[in-house]
């Protein structure tokens, strides 16, 4: 082999080896605050599986559940700083970023089931909300479901009067604050990772969450009563650091987009069933008494909580609320 050929071959081998080594450098750290065995936890694992498959290992996804890396507020800061690349915070947690639109999802009784909700998340209203994140250095990729919330405490919660003076843990949403105030309760913003202990020690009396979160955090072990009120929705925006995402090679981003679309379909497909299973497991555990609202009680809840919509119109935007009402044909 002559010298020129040998040198060219050596260069070719070096390049061939260098390409995968370079490409493997992409790691997506995906931080979240709930248990792996929840709709969000499972969708995150599905994204990891598909992203690694479709990029043929060029992208590695590390999922950190249960606030292992960051708690509620810190995780958004970490994303903006680029310490993590992907999150799926609850829609109730975007207010501190200066974006209150997502709090519309917290309005009591704004959605009557997943089908109505989907009209918003899959339509123009949802698209517009995700686009607002770009100014904050964040790209919104999808809406992920959890489910409809139940209220819990150590005392029965049958009518709005039962909430009087109870300290209720909420996420950092002004709408949820208004909701608890409307019931006569005292809202307390607290990170998700601290809720179990706060309930156990009596720092707060009660809380609200979909069954999947309540069960996987064992909140039912420290709450004697729960009401199947389905008074509000809890879901997520799947988000990434925009600079990171835009800087990815186009083919890699296309593979990741495909993984996002399929993980979203998977997660949103299992959310209801996961919540139904969690509720049944808590009923079987027998530690909490679950109450179904009577028609009269439901009317009293609706009457107490629907004024929150008007009260929050200035913050969220009356037009946005109207668009949601129009999309859901109310
Ligand atoms: C909560 O803080 O109650 C929820 O947002 C947790 C979650 O991410 O589902």
mmCIF file of C-alpha atoms and ligand atoms in Angstrom:
data_model
loop_
_atom_site.group_PDB
_atom_site.id
_atom_site.type_symbol
_atom_site.label_atom_id
_atom_site.label_comp_id
_atom_site.label_asym_id
_atom_site.label_seq_id
_atom_site.Cartn_x
_atom_site.Cartn_y
_atom_site.Cartn_z
ATOM 1 C CA UNK A 1 0.000 0.000 0.000
ATOM 2 C CA UNK A 2 1.527 3.321 -0.951
ATOM 3 C CA UNK A 3 1.900 6.101 1.554
ATOM 4 C CA UNK A 4 -0.851 8.304 0.079
ATOM 5 C CA UNK A 5 -3.370 5.454 0.120
ATOM 6 C CA UNK A 6 -2.376 4.466 3.662
ATOM 7 C CA UNK A 7 -2.795 8.052 4.859
ATOM 8 C CA UNK A 8 -6.196 8.395 3.163
ATOM 9 C CA UNK A 9 -7.394 5.115 4.655
ATOM 10 C CA UNK A 10 -6.245 6.152 8.115
ATOM 11 C CA UNK A 11 -8.080 9.452 7.702
ATOM 12 C CA UNK A 12 -11.240 7.631 6.548
ATOM 13 C CA UNK A 13 -11.124 5.273 9.554
ATOM 14 C CA UNK A 14 -10.659 8.239 11.874
ATOM 15 C CA UNK A 15 -13.677 10.037 10.372
ATOM 16 C CA UNK A 16 -15.841 6.901 10.467
ATOM 17 C CA UNK A 17 -15.026 6.378 14.129
ATOM 18 C CA UNK A 18 -15.467 10.030 14.964
ATOM 19 C CA UNK A 19 -19.028 10.373 13.597
ATOM 20 C CA UNK A 20 -20.826 8.041 16.034
ATOM 21 C CA UNK A 21 -18.620 9.209 18.900
ATOM 22 C CA UNK A 22 -19.655 12.815 18.254
ATOM 23 C CA UNK A 23 -23.290 11.965 17.734
ATOM 24 C CA UNK A 24 -23.476 9.956 20.964
ATOM 25 C CA UNK A 25 -22.696 13.074 22.922
ATOM 26 C CA UNK A 26 -26.347 14.157 22.937
ATOM 27 C CA UNK A 27 -27.949 13.420 26.282
ATOM 28 C CA UNK A 28 -31.420 14.596 27.228
ATOM 29 C CA UNK A 29 -31.940 14.896 30.956
ATOM 30 C CA UNK A 30 -35.690 14.646 31.591
ATOM 31 C CA UNK A 31 -36.596 15.662 35.121
ATOM 32 C CA UNK A 32 -40.023 15.269 36.685
ATOM 33 C CA UNK A 33 -41.636 15.240 40.118
ATOM 34 C CA UNK A 34 -44.016 12.249 40.081
ATOM 35 C CA UNK A 35 -43.528 8.497 40.468
ATOM 36 C CA UNK A 36 -42.496 6.363 37.457
ATOM 37 C CA UNK A 37 -45.775 4.451 37.784
ATOM 38 C CA UNK A 38 -48.046 7.349 36.739
ATOM 39 C CA UNK A 39 -49.279 8.581 33.330
ATOM 40 C CA UNK A 40 -46.430 11.136 33.148
ATOM 41 C CA UNK A 41 -43.812 8.711 34.492
ATOM 42 C CA UNK A 42 -44.804 6.072 31.946
ATOM 43 C CA UNK A 43 -44.969 8.523 29.038
ATOM 44 C CA UNK A 44 -41.473 9.784 29.937
ATOM 45 C CA UNK A 45 -40.113 6.225 29.882
ATOM 46 C CA UNK A 46 -41.866 5.616 26.543
ATOM 47 C CA UNK A 47 -40.253 8.750 25.128
ATOM 48 C CA UNK A 48 -36.831 7.518 26.296
ATOM 49 C CA UNK A 49 -37.360 4.114 24.666
ATOM 50 C CA UNK A 50 -38.558 5.578 21.341
ATOM 51 C CA UNK A 51 -36.047 8.446 21.210
ATOM 52 C CA UNK A 52 -33.118 6.075 21.714
ATOM 53 C CA UNK A 53 -34.570 3.647 19.154
ATOM 54 C CA UNK A 54 -35.360 6.184 16.425
ATOM 55 C CA UNK A 55 -32.013 7.986 16.761
ATOM 56 C CA UNK A 56 -30.237 4.604 16.804
ATOM 57 C CA UNK A 57 -28.597 5.455 20.100
ATOM 58 C CA UNK A 58 -27.305 8.850 18.972
ATOM 59 C CA UNK A 59 -29.445 10.416 21.688
ATOM 60 C CA UNK A 60 -29.471 9.093 25.218
ATOM 61 C CA UNK A 61 -32.388 10.029 27.468
ATOM 62 C CA UNK A 62 -31.969 9.996 31.250
ATOM 63 C CA UNK A 63 -35.274 10.186 33.132
ATOM 64 C CA UNK A 64 -35.132 11.453 36.732
ATOM 65 C CA UNK A 65 -38.521 10.927 38.459
ATOM 66 C CA UNK A 66 -39.789 11.824 41.955
ATOM 67 C CA UNK A 67 -38.064 15.258 42.208
ATOM 68 C CA UNK A 68 -34.706 13.411 42.340
ATOM 69 C CA UNK A 69 -33.008 16.307 40.563
ATOM 70 C CA UNK A 70 -35.293 19.302 41.068
ATOM 71 C CA UNK A 71 -38.521 20.278 42.793
ATOM 72 C CA UNK A 72 -41.416 22.121 41.102
ATOM 73 C CA UNK A 73 -40.034 25.643 40.813
ATOM 74 C CA UNK A 74 -36.369 24.753 40.468
ATOM 75 C CA UNK A 75 -37.002 22.443 37.537
ATOM 76 C CA UNK A 76 -38.244 25.303 35.343
ATOM 77 C CA UNK A 77 -35.191 27.386 36.242
ATOM 78 C CA UNK A 78 -32.928 24.396 35.533
ATOM 79 C CA UNK A 79 -34.514 24.008 32.088
ATOM 80 C CA UNK A 80 -34.001 27.668 31.227
ATOM 81 C CA UNK A 81 -30.361 27.462 32.348
ATOM 82 C CA UNK A 82 -29.835 24.271 30.332
ATOM 83 C CA UNK A 83 -29.021 22.078 33.360
ATOM 84 C CA UNK A 84 -31.789 19.750 32.117
ATOM 85 C CA UNK A 85 -33.197 19.612 28.607
ATOM 86 C CA UNK A 86 -36.738 18.297 29.038
ATOM 87 C CA UNK A 87 -39.591 18.562 31.562
ATOM 88 C CA UNK A 88 -43.326 18.045 31.734
ATOM 89 C CA UNK A 89 -44.500 20.416 34.484
ATOM 90 C CA UNK A 90 -48.116 20.610 35.444
ATOM 91 C CA UNK A 91 -49.996 23.358 33.573
ATOM 92 C CA UNK A 92 -50.652 24.904 37.002
ATOM 93 C CA UNK A 93 -46.967 25.728 37.449
ATOM 94 C CA UNK A 94 -46.250 28.176 34.612
ATOM 95 C CA UNK A 95 -47.500 31.297 36.430
ATOM 96 C CA UNK A 96 -44.136 32.037 38.083
ATOM 97 C CA UNK A 97 -42.647 32.182 34.546
ATOM 98 C CA UNK A 98 -44.961 35.095 33.823
ATOM 99 C CA UNK A 99 -47.327 33.063 31.648
ATOM 100 C CA UNK A 100 -50.775 32.782 33.185
ATOM 101 C CA UNK A 101 -52.595 31.332 30.131
ATOM 102 C CA UNK A 102 -51.999 27.745 31.228
ATOM 103 C CA UNK A 103 -53.853 28.442 34.482
ATOM 104 C CA UNK A 104 -57.028 28.364 32.370
ATOM 105 C CA UNK A 105 -56.737 24.576 32.634
ATOM 106 C CA UNK A 106 -57.148 24.945 36.424
ATOM 107 C CA UNK A 107 -60.539 26.669 36.199
ATOM 108 C CA UNK A 108 -63.096 24.580 38.084
ATOM 109 C CA UNK A 109 -65.494 22.641 35.832
ATOM 110 C CA UNK A 110 -64.052 24.136 32.629
ATOM 111 C CA UNK A 111 -63.803 20.666 31.034
ATOM 112 C CA UNK A 112 -66.433 17.985 31.219
ATOM 113 C CA UNK A 113 -64.155 15.021 30.518
ATOM 114 C CA UNK A 114 -61.137 14.243 28.336
ATOM 115 C CA UNK A 115 -62.973 14.719 25.018
ATOM 116 C CA UNK A 116 -63.728 18.384 25.738
ATOM 117 C CA UNK A 117 -60.204 18.924 26.966
ATOM 118 C CA UNK A 118 -58.754 17.425 23.782
ATOM 119 C CA UNK A 119 -60.608 20.036 21.696
ATOM 120 C CA UNK A 120 -58.443 22.658 23.392
ATOM 121 C CA UNK A 121 -55.097 20.851 23.610
ATOM 122 C CA UNK A 122 -55.280 19.557 20.014
ATOM 123 C CA UNK A 123 -56.636 22.789 18.554
ATOM 124 C CA UNK A 124 -55.583 26.368 17.887
ATOM 125 C CA UNK A 125 -56.019 27.439 21.525
ATOM 126 C CA UNK A 126 -53.500 24.870 22.720
ATOM 127 C CA UNK A 127 -51.058 25.685 19.910
ATOM 128 C CA UNK A 128 -51.215 29.378 20.797
ATOM 129 C CA UNK A 129 -50.469 28.652 24.444
ATOM 130 C CA UNK A 130 -47.393 26.535 23.658
ATOM 131 C CA UNK A 131 -46.101 29.227 21.290
ATOM 132 C CA UNK A 132 -46.037 31.746 24.154
ATOM 133 C CA UNK A 133 -43.249 29.776 25.806
ATOM 134 C CA UNK A 134 -40.737 30.654 23.078
ATOM 135 C CA UNK A 135 -40.058 34.108 24.574
ATOM 136 C CA UNK A 136 -38.933 32.374 27.737
ATOM 137 C CA UNK A 137 -36.353 30.215 25.938
ATOM 138 C CA UNK A 138 -38.678 27.228 26.059
ATOM 139 C CA UNK A 139 -40.240 25.156 23.290
ATOM 140 C CA UNK A 140 -43.595 23.494 23.989
ATOM 141 C CA UNK A 141 -43.861 20.132 22.248
ATOM 142 C CA UNK A 142 -47.100 18.571 23.446
ATOM 143 C CA UNK A 143 -49.805 18.362 26.080
ATOM 144 C CA UNK A 144 -49.701 15.294 28.299
ATOM 145 C CA UNK A 145 -52.666 14.128 30.365
ATOM 146 C CA UNK A 146 -52.983 13.148 33.911
ATOM 147 C CA UNK A 147 -56.618 13.401 34.932
ATOM 148 C CA UNK A 148 -59.434 14.924 36.906
ATOM 149 C CA UNK A 149 -58.813 15.835 40.527
ATOM 150 C CA UNK A 150 -60.348 14.607 43.736
ATOM 151 C CA UNK A 151 -60.280 16.509 47.031
ATOM 152 C CA UNK A 152 -58.967 14.887 50.191
ATOM 153 C CA UNK A 153 -58.673 15.714 53.898
ATOM 154 C CA UNK A 154 -59.007 14.052 57.292
ATOM 155 C CA UNK A 155 -62.570 15.328 57.598
ATOM 156 C CA UNK A 156 -65.452 14.767 55.201
ATOM 157 C CA UNK A 157 -65.721 17.126 52.212
ATOM 158 C CA UNK A 158 -69.301 16.776 51.052
ATOM 159 C CA UNK A 159 -70.350 20.406 50.722
ATOM 160 C CA UNK A 160 -68.445 23.689 50.296
ATOM 161 C CA UNK A 161 -69.097 24.422 54.008
ATOM 162 C CA UNK A 162 -66.914 21.449 54.923
ATOM 163 C CA UNK A 163 -63.847 23.320 53.601
ATOM 164 C CA UNK A 164 -64.200 26.266 55.956
ATOM 165 C CA UNK A 165 -60.804 27.075 57.487
ATOM 166 C CA UNK A 166 -59.066 23.914 56.173
ATOM 167 C CA UNK A 167 -55.457 24.383 55.084
ATOM 168 C CA UNK A 168 -55.379 22.951 51.567
ATOM 169 C CA UNK A 169 -52.140 22.360 49.655
ATOM 170 C CA UNK A 170 -52.186 23.699 46.113
ATOM 171 C CA UNK A 171 -49.796 24.014 43.197
ATOM 172 C CA UNK A 172 -48.474 27.496 42.417
ATOM 173 C CA UNK A 173 -51.539 28.669 40.476
ATOM 174 C CA UNK A 174 -53.573 31.789 41.200
ATOM 175 C CA UNK A 175 -56.668 30.019 39.875
ATOM 176 C CA UNK A 176 -56.221 27.220 42.392
ATOM 177 C CA UNK A 177 -55.724 29.839 45.087
ATOM 178 C CA UNK A 178 -59.020 31.476 44.071
ATOM 179 C CA UNK A 179 -60.702 28.070 43.952
ATOM 180 C CA UNK A 180 -59.715 27.239 47.541
ATOM 181 C CA UNK A 181 -60.667 30.734 48.712
ATOM 182 C CA UNK A 182 -64.078 30.319 47.055
ATOM 183 C CA UNK A 183 -64.585 27.228 49.215
ATOM 184 C CA UNK A 184 -63.574 29.085 52.368
ATOM 185 C CA UNK A 185 -60.348 27.086 52.690
ATOM 186 C CA UNK A 186 -56.849 28.469 53.264
ATOM 187 C CA UNK A 187 -54.671 27.688 50.227
ATOM 188 C CA UNK A 188 -51.020 26.789 50.835
ATOM 189 C CA UNK A 189 -48.610 26.584 47.892
ATOM 190 C CA UNK A 190 -46.174 23.733 48.377
ATOM 191 C CA UNK A 191 -43.840 21.628 46.228
ATOM 192 C CA UNK A 192 -45.249 18.239 45.285
ATOM 193 C CA UNK A 193 -42.384 16.359 46.957
ATOM 194 C CA UNK A 194 -43.328 17.876 50.331
ATOM 195 C CA UNK A 195 -47.040 17.086 50.295
ATOM 196 C CA UNK A 196 -47.029 13.611 51.864
ATOM 197 C CA UNK A 197 -45.081 14.762 54.906
ATOM 198 C CA UNK A 198 -47.132 17.930 55.241
ATOM 199 C CA UNK A 199 -50.323 15.849 55.298
ATOM 200 C CA UNK A 200 -48.835 13.345 57.693
ATOM 201 C CA UNK A 201 -47.668 15.958 60.181
ATOM 202 C CA UNK A 202 -50.752 18.167 59.846
ATOM 203 C CA UNK A 203 -48.905 21.130 58.319
ATOM 204 C CA UNK A 204 -51.812 21.047 55.857
ATOM 205 C CA UNK A 205 -55.207 19.388 56.294
ATOM 206 C CA UNK A 206 -55.888 18.315 52.764
ATOM 207 C CA UNK A 207 -55.110 18.584 49.082
ATOM 208 C CA UNK A 208 -56.331 17.860 45.533
ATOM 209 C CA UNK A 209 -54.805 15.652 42.865
ATOM 210 C CA UNK A 210 -55.821 13.000 40.369
ATOM 211 C CA UNK A 211 -55.942 9.498 41.902
ATOM 212 C CA UNK A 212 -52.682 8.405 40.207
ATOM 213 C CA UNK A 213 -50.678 11.049 42.080
ATOM 214 C CA UNK A 214 -52.518 10.505 45.338
ATOM 215 C CA UNK A 215 -51.931 6.743 45.238
ATOM 216 C CA UNK A 216 -48.305 6.686 44.100
ATOM 217 C CA UNK A 217 -47.347 9.212 46.809
ATOM 218 C CA UNK A 218 -49.292 7.141 49.385
ATOM 219 C CA UNK A 219 -51.369 10.202 50.314
ATOM 220 C CA UNK A 220 -54.346 7.886 50.906
ATOM 221 C CA UNK A 221 -52.493 6.505 53.931
ATOM 222 C CA UNK A 222 -52.664 9.914 55.596
ATOM 223 C CA UNK A 223 -56.071 11.146 54.382
ATOM 224 C CA UNK A 224 -59.228 9.679 55.918
ATOM 225 C CA UNK A 225 -61.674 11.220 53.428
ATOM 226 C CA UNK A 226 -61.751 11.957 49.721
ATOM 227 C CA UNK A 227 -64.499 13.263 47.476
ATOM 228 C CA UNK A 228 -64.689 12.159 43.842
ATOM 229 C CA UNK A 229 -65.430 15.691 42.760
ATOM 230 C CA UNK A 230 -63.647 15.767 39.366
ATOM 231 C CA UNK A 231 -63.845 19.532 39.790
ATOM 232 C CA UNK A 232 -60.731 20.314 37.796
ATOM 233 C CA UNK A 233 -58.135 18.925 35.432
ATOM 234 C CA UNK A 234 -54.414 18.294 35.944
ATOM 235 C CA UNK A 235 -52.215 17.862 32.887
ATOM 236 C CA UNK A 236 -48.788 18.805 31.590
ATOM 237 C CA UNK A 237 -46.885 20.634 28.892
ATOM 238 C CA UNK A 238 -43.959 18.647 27.537
ATOM 239 C CA UNK A 239 -41.241 21.274 27.132
ATOM 240 C CA UNK A 240 -37.589 21.518 26.106
ATOM 241 C CA UNK A 241 -34.831 24.090 26.300
ATOM 242 C CA UNK A 242 -35.315 25.895 22.987
ATOM 243 C CA UNK A 243 -31.658 26.591 22.272
ATOM 244 C CA UNK A 244 -30.797 22.945 22.828
ATOM 245 C CA UNK A 245 -33.671 21.705 20.641
ATOM 246 C CA UNK A 246 -33.047 24.163 17.798
ATOM 247 C CA UNK A 247 -29.340 23.270 17.850
ATOM 248 C CA UNK A 248 -29.932 19.578 17.178
ATOM 249 C CA UNK A 249 -29.171 18.215 13.685
ATOM 250 C CA UNK A 250 -32.358 18.213 11.627
ATOM 251 C CA UNK A 251 -32.511 14.428 11.215
ATOM 252 C CA UNK A 252 -32.086 13.905 14.956
ATOM 253 C CA UNK A 253 -34.826 16.428 15.727
ATOM 254 C CA UNK A 254 -37.143 14.700 13.245
ATOM 255 C CA UNK A 255 -36.601 11.373 15.008
ATOM 256 C CA UNK A 256 -37.236 12.989 18.366
ATOM 257 C CA UNK A 257 -40.422 14.648 17.057
ATOM 258 C CA UNK A 258 -41.644 11.191 16.032
ATOM 259 C CA UNK A 259 -40.792 9.847 19.504
ATOM 260 C CA UNK A 260 -42.660 12.778 21.111
ATOM 261 C CA UNK A 261 -45.764 12.182 18.969
ATOM 262 C CA UNK A 262 -45.869 8.468 19.766
ATOM 263 C CA UNK A 263 -45.093 8.888 23.490
ATOM 264 C CA UNK A 264 -47.864 11.501 23.672
ATOM 265 C CA UNK A 265 -50.367 9.158 22.062
ATOM 266 C CA UNK A 266 -49.291 6.375 24.408
ATOM 267 C CA UNK A 267 -49.405 8.493 27.584
ATOM 268 C CA UNK A 268 -52.703 10.154 26.772
ATOM 269 C CA UNK A 269 -54.105 6.751 25.848
ATOM 270 C CA UNK A 270 -53.353 5.213 29.264
ATOM 271 C CA UNK A 271 -54.063 8.226 31.535
ATOM 272 C CA UNK A 272 -57.705 7.484 32.299
ATOM 273 C CA UNK A 273 -57.124 3.801 32.912
ATOM 274 C CA UNK A 274 -54.116 4.529 35.160
ATOM 275 C CA UNK A 275 -56.262 6.858 37.264
ATOM 276 C CA UNK A 276 -59.125 4.357 37.416
ATOM 277 C CA UNK A 277 -56.685 1.656 38.563
ATOM 278 C CA UNK A 278 -55.147 3.943 41.196
ATOM 279 C CA UNK A 279 -58.586 4.834 42.566
ATOM 280 C CA UNK A 280 -59.529 1.163 42.803
ATOM 281 C CA UNK A 281 -56.232 0.366 44.563
ATOM 282 C CA UNK A 282 -56.906 3.094 47.134
ATOM 283 C CA UNK A 283 -60.458 1.811 47.660
ATOM 284 C CA UNK A 284 -59.041 -1.692 48.160
ATOM 285 C CA UNK A 285 -56.473 -0.376 50.661
ATOM 286 C CA UNK A 286 -59.406 0.741 52.806
ATOM 287 C CA UNK A 287 -57.657 3.654 54.532
ATOM 288 C CA UNK A 288 -59.681 6.438 52.908
ATOM 289 C CA UNK A 289 -63.431 6.770 52.654
ATOM 290 C CA UNK A 290 -64.368 7.857 49.109
ATOM 291 C CA UNK A 291 -67.486 9.942 48.667
ATOM 292 C CA UNK A 292 -69.526 10.418 45.470
ATOM 293 C CA UNK A 293 -71.302 13.787 45.393
ATOM 294 C CA UNK A 294 -75.094 13.627 45.446
ATOM 295 C CA UNK A 295 -76.785 15.765 42.727
ATOM 296 C CA UNK A 296 -77.604 18.412 45.387
ATOM 297 C CA UNK A 297 -74.024 18.463 46.679
ATOM 298 C CA UNK A 298 -72.677 18.722 43.126
ATOM 299 C CA UNK A 299 -74.934 21.736 42.498
ATOM 300 C CA UNK A 300 -73.574 23.406 45.627
ATOM 301 C CA UNK A 301 -69.956 22.789 44.476
ATOM 302 C CA UNK A 302 -70.678 24.145 41.001
ATOM 303 C CA UNK A 303 -72.371 27.227 42.436
ATOM 304 C CA UNK A 304 -69.481 27.895 44.792
ATOM 305 C CA UNK A 305 -66.767 27.365 42.169
ATOM 306 C CA UNK A 306 -68.001 28.697 38.835
ATOM 307 C CA UNK A 307 -67.630 32.374 39.866
ATOM 308 C CA UNK A 308 -63.859 31.704 39.878
ATOM 309 C CA UNK A 309 -64.035 31.844 36.067
ATOM 310 C CA UNK A 310 -65.165 35.465 36.110
ATOM 311 C CA UNK A 311 -62.904 36.386 38.992
ATOM 312 C CA UNK A 312 -59.864 35.154 37.074
ATOM 313 C CA UNK A 313 -60.841 36.629 33.704
ATOM 314 C CA UNK A 314 -58.482 39.591 34.094
ATOM 315 C CA UNK A 315 -55.539 37.380 34.901
ATOM 316 C CA UNK A 316 -56.090 34.689 32.278
ATOM 317 C CA UNK A 317 -57.797 36.799 29.644
ATOM 318 C CA UNK A 318 -61.530 36.907 29.042
ATOM 319 C CA UNK A 319 -60.863 36.144 25.350
ATOM 320 C CA UNK A 320 -58.895 33.024 26.175
ATOM 321 C CA UNK A 321 -61.674 31.790 28.441
ATOM 322 C CA UNK A 322 -64.190 32.512 25.651
ATOM 323 C CA UNK A 323 -62.037 30.594 23.144
ATOM 324 C CA UNK A 324 -61.976 27.604 25.484
ATOM 325 C CA UNK A 325 -65.738 27.809 25.953
ATOM 326 C CA UNK A 326 -66.173 28.010 22.182
ATOM 327 C CA UNK A 327 -63.788 25.115 21.487
ATOM 328 C CA UNK A 328 -65.613 22.956 24.004
ATOM 329 C CA UNK A 329 -68.995 24.187 22.717
ATOM 330 C CA UNK A 330 -70.227 25.485 26.092
HETATM 331 C C1 LIG B 1 -48.673 18.549 41.867
HETATM 332 O O1 LIG B 1 -47.756 19.298 42.220
HETATM 333 O O2 LIG B 1 -49.639 18.273 42.568
HETATM 334 C C2 LIG B 1 -48.621 17.947 40.477
HETATM 335 O O3 LIG B 1 -48.293 18.957 39.597
HETATM 336 C C3 LIG B 1 -47.583 16.897 40.352
HETATM 337 C C4 LIG B 1 -47.483 16.420 38.924
HETATM 338 O O4 LIG B 1 -46.523 16.762 38.259
HETATM 339 O O5 LIG B 1 -48.394 15.705 38.529
#
